[in-house]
Amino acid sequence: MRIPKRLAELGKKRIAPFPVEGFVYGEGPQQCKMMLVGEAPGETEIHNGIPFSGRAGKELMNFLKRAGVSREEVYITSAVRSRPYRWGEKKTRTGDMVRRKYNRPPTAKEILAHAPLLDYEIKHVQAPIIVTLGNVGLRRLAGPDKKVSEVHGRFIKQPVRCLKDPEGTSFTWTEKDYVIFPTFHPAAIFYNRSLLDLIHQDMDKLKAFMREFAGE
Ligand code: URA
């Protein structure tokens, strides 16, 4: 499923004032086994247009394998569809300093700018469960007080945050309840390898949920 072009254009317009680049569409079937909500694309993704196709994506594919689903069976998106960057300096092999862009987490204003896109996906993608990857996706949907380290691996049935209307600038809640399953962002294991055990436990729970959902 792809969001309508007019909505993508609205998202691009709303995020234009901020230091972000590129635009990556969410990807996957409308009728899917789960919807994954990440943070924002990185450098690899904005070059090839495929969500989670970089280093974090490789880890995510291992998680999905453990949960017993393939990439083709899930819908993959994120809170922000452009790459948030900051300028920094890097020393080259010859010792020269060069300016380059680094990834950074999206700000609250950037998340709000692309909220109409995720709202549309939540409304139109038919997924029995929404898996949030890391704090950004979790807080965008379940509220700013949530912490992935506290609530990961739980099935949380509640409304999700959405804009009052696509041109809106503040969040309200959907009337409908969704099942949210928070887990860690795959990039988190680059900094903390010990999270892998917890993520594996989460993926095992997800696998059991989907078996039950499929009536197996
Ligand atoms: N992290 C995300 O949240 N999304 C991507 O597409 C890549 C990394």
Coordinates of C-alpha atoms and ligand atoms in Angstrom, one line a residue:
M1 CA 0.0 0.0 0.0
R2 CA 1.1 3.5 -0.7
I3 CA -0.1 6.7 0.8
P4 CA -1.8 9.1 -1.8
K5 CA 0.5 11.5 -3.6
R6 CA -1.3 14.5 -2.2
L7 CA -0.6 13.4 1.3
A8 CA 3.1 12.8 0.6
E9 CA 3.2 16.3 -0.9
L10 CA 1.5 17.7 2.3
G11 CA 4.1 15.9 4.4
K12 CA 7.0 17.3 2.3
K13 CA 5.6 20.8 2.7
R14 CA 5.1 20.5 6.4
I15 CA 8.7 19.2 7.0
A16 CA 10.4 21.6 4.6
P17 CA 11.4 24.1 7.3
F18 CA 13.5 21.5 9.2
P19 CA 17.0 20.0 8.6
V20 CA 15.9 16.8 7.0
E21 CA 16.5 15.2 3.5
G22 CA 14.9 12.7 1.2
F23 CA 11.5 11.0 1.4
V24 CA 10.9 7.2 2.0
Y25 CA 7.4 5.8 1.6
G26 CA 6.1 3.1 3.9
E27 CA 6.2 -0.3 2.3
G28 CA 4.2 -3.5 2.5
P29 CA 0.7 -5.0 1.9
Q30 CA -2.4 -3.4 3.1
Q31 CA -3.5 -6.7 4.7
C32 CA -0.5 -7.6 6.7
K33 CA 0.5 -9.7 9.6
M34 CA 1.8 -6.7 11.5
M35 CA 2.7 -3.0 11.1
L36 CA 6.2 -1.9 12.2
V37 CA 6.7 1.7 13.2
G38 CA 10.3 2.9 13.4
E39 CA 11.9 6.3 14.0
A40 CA 13.1 7.9 10.7
P41 CA 15.1 6.7 7.7
G42 CA 18.9 7.0 7.6
E43 CA 21.4 7.6 4.8
T44 CA 21.0 4.2 3.1
E45 CA 17.2 4.4 3.0
I46 CA 17.0 7.9 1.4
H47 CA 19.4 6.7 -1.3
N48 CA 17.5 3.6 -2.3
G49 CA 14.0 4.5 -1.0
I50 CA 13.6 1.2 0.9
P51 CA 12.7 1.5 4.6
F52 CA 15.0 -0.4 7.0
S53 CA 17.5 -1.4 4.2
G54 CA 20.7 -0.3 6.1
R55 CA 22.5 -1.7 9.1
A56 CA 19.5 -1.5 11.4
G57 CA 17.4 -3.1 8.7
K58 CA 19.6 -6.2 8.6
E59 CA 19.1 -6.7 12.4
L60 CA 15.3 -6.1 11.9
M61 CA 15.2 -8.9 9.3
N62 CA 16.8 -11.3 11.9
F63 CA 14.1 -10.2 14.5
L64 CA 11.3 -10.9 11.9
K65 CA 12.8 -14.3 11.2
R66 CA 12.6 -15.1 14.9
A67 CA 9.0 -13.9 15.0
G68 CA 8.2 -16.2 12.1
V69 CA 7.3 -13.6 9.5
S70 CA 8.9 -12.4 6.3
R71 CA 9.5 -8.8 5.1
E72 CA 6.8 -9.2 2.4
E73 CA 4.2 -10.0 5.0
V74 CA 4.6 -6.9 7.2
Y75 CA 4.0 -3.2 6.6
I76 CA 7.1 -1.1 7.5
T77 CA 7.0 2.6 8.2
S78 CA 8.2 5.2 10.7
A79 CA 7.2 8.3 12.6
V80 CA 9.1 10.5 10.2
R81 CA 9.7 9.7 6.5
S82 CA 12.7 11.9 5.8
R83 CA 16.2 11.7 7.3
P84 CA 16.9 14.1 10.1
Y85 CA 20.5 15.1 10.0
R86 CA 23.0 17.3 11.8
W87 CA 26.3 18.6 10.4
G88 CA 29.5 17.3 12.1
E89 CA 33.2 16.8 11.3
K90 CA 35.1 13.7 10.4
K91 CA 38.8 13.1 10.1
T92 CA 39.8 11.5 6.8
R93 CA 42.6 8.9 6.5
T94 CA 44.9 11.6 5.4
G95 CA 44.1 13.6 8.5
D96 CA 42.0 16.3 6.9
M97 CA 38.7 17.4 8.5
V98 CA 35.6 17.1 6.3
R99 CA 32.1 18.2 7.1
R100 CA 29.5 15.5 6.8
K101 CA 25.9 14.8 7.8
Y102 CA 25.1 12.5 10.7
N103 CA 21.8 10.9 11.6
R104 CA 19.9 12.2 14.6
P105 CA 16.5 11.4 16.2
P106 CA 13.6 13.4 14.9
T107 CA 12.4 16.4 16.9
A108 CA 8.8 16.7 18.2
K109 CA 8.1 19.3 15.5
E110 CA 9.3 16.9 12.7
I111 CA 7.2 14.1 14.1
L112 CA 4.2 16.4 14.1
A113 CA 5.0 17.5 10.5
H114 CA 4.8 13.9 9.2
A115 CA 1.9 12.9 11.5
P116 CA -0.7 13.0 8.7
L117 CA 1.3 10.3 6.9
L118 CA 1.4 7.8 9.8
D119 CA -2.2 8.6 10.7
Y120 CA -3.3 7.6 7.2
E121 CA -1.3 4.4 7.4
I122 CA -2.7 3.5 10.8
K123 CA -6.2 4.1 9.5
H124 CA -5.8 2.2 6.2
V125 CA -3.3 -0.6 6.8
Q126 CA -5.2 -3.6 8.2
A127 CA -2.8 -5.1 10.8
P128 CA -3.8 -7.1 13.9
I129 CA -0.9 -5.6 15.8
I130 CA 1.3 -2.5 15.6
V131 CA 4.9 -3.2 16.7
T132 CA 6.7 0.0 17.7
L133 CA 10.5 -0.1 17.4
G134 CA 12.2 2.2 20.0
N135 CA 10.9 5.2 22.0
V136 CA 10.1 7.5 19.0
G137 CA 7.5 5.2 17.5
L138 CA 6.1 4.1 20.9
R139 CA 5.6 7.7 22.2
R140 CA 4.2 8.9 18.9
L141 CA 1.4 6.3 19.1
A142 CA 1.0 5.5 22.8
G143 CA 1.8 8.8 24.5
P144 CA 5.0 10.8 25.5
D145 CA 5.1 9.2 29.0
K146 CA 5.9 5.7 27.7
K147 CA 9.3 4.1 28.0
V148 CA 10.3 1.2 25.8
S149 CA 12.5 -0.3 28.6
E150 CA 9.4 -0.4 30.9
V151 CA 6.7 -1.6 28.5
H152 CA 8.5 -3.7 25.8
G153 CA 7.0 -7.1 25.3
R154 CA 3.5 -6.2 26.4
F155 CA 0.3 -6.2 24.4
I156 CA -1.2 -2.8 25.0
K157 CA -4.7 -2.3 23.8
Q158 CA -5.6 1.4 23.7
P159 CA -6.3 4.3 21.3
V160 CA -3.3 5.8 19.4
R161 CA -2.4 9.4 19.0
C162 CA -3.5 11.1 15.8
L163 CA -4.0 14.6 14.5
K164 CA -7.5 16.1 14.7
D165 CA -7.3 16.7 10.9
P166 CA -4.4 16.3 8.3
E167 CA -3.6 20.0 8.5
G168 CA -3.6 19.9 12.3
T169 CA -0.9 20.9 14.7
S170 CA -1.8 19.0 17.9
F171 CA -2.5 15.4 18.8
T172 CA -5.7 13.8 20.0
W173 CA -6.6 10.1 20.3
T174 CA -8.3 7.7 17.9
E175 CA -11.8 6.5 18.9
K176 CA -10.7 3.0 18.0
D177 CA -8.4 0.8 20.1
Y178 CA -5.3 -0.8 18.6
V179 CA -3.0 -3.5 19.9
I180 CA 0.5 -2.0 20.3
F181 CA 3.5 -4.2 21.0
P182 CA 6.5 -2.1 21.9
T183 CA 10.0 -3.5 21.4
F184 CA 13.5 -2.0 21.0
H185 CA 14.8 -0.3 17.9
P186 CA 17.2 -2.7 16.1
A187 CA 19.9 0.0 16.2
A188 CA 19.8 -0.1 20.0
I189 CA 21.8 -3.4 20.0
F190 CA 24.8 -1.6 18.3
Y191 CA 25.3 0.3 21.6
N192 CA 23.9 -2.3 24.0
R193 CA 24.4 -5.9 22.9
S194 CA 22.7 -7.3 26.0
L195 CA 19.3 -6.1 24.7
L196 CA 19.4 -8.9 22.2
D197 CA 18.1 -11.4 24.8
L198 CA 15.1 -9.2 25.6
I199 CA 14.4 -8.6 21.9
H200 CA 14.4 -12.4 21.3
Q201 CA 12.0 -12.9 24.2
D202 CA 9.7 -10.2 22.6
M203 CA 9.9 -11.8 19.2
D204 CA 8.9 -15.2 20.7
K205 CA 5.8 -13.5 22.3
L206 CA 5.0 -12.0 18.9
K207 CA 5.2 -15.3 17.2
A208 CA 2.8 -16.9 19.8
F209 CA 0.4 -13.9 19.3
M210 CA 0.3 -14.4 15.5
R211 CA -0.2 -18.2 15.8
E212 CA -3.2 -17.5 18.1
F213 CA -4.5 -14.8 15.7
A214 CA -4.2 -17.2 12.8
G215 CA -6.1 -19.8 14.8
E216 CA -3.3 -22.3 14.7
Ligands
URA1 N1 15.4 3.4 11.3 C1 14.1 3.6 11.1 O1 13.4 3.9 12.0 N2 13.7 3.5 9.8 C2 14.5 3.2 8.8 O2 14.0 3.1 7.6 C3 15.8 3.0 9.0 C4 16.3 3.1 10.3

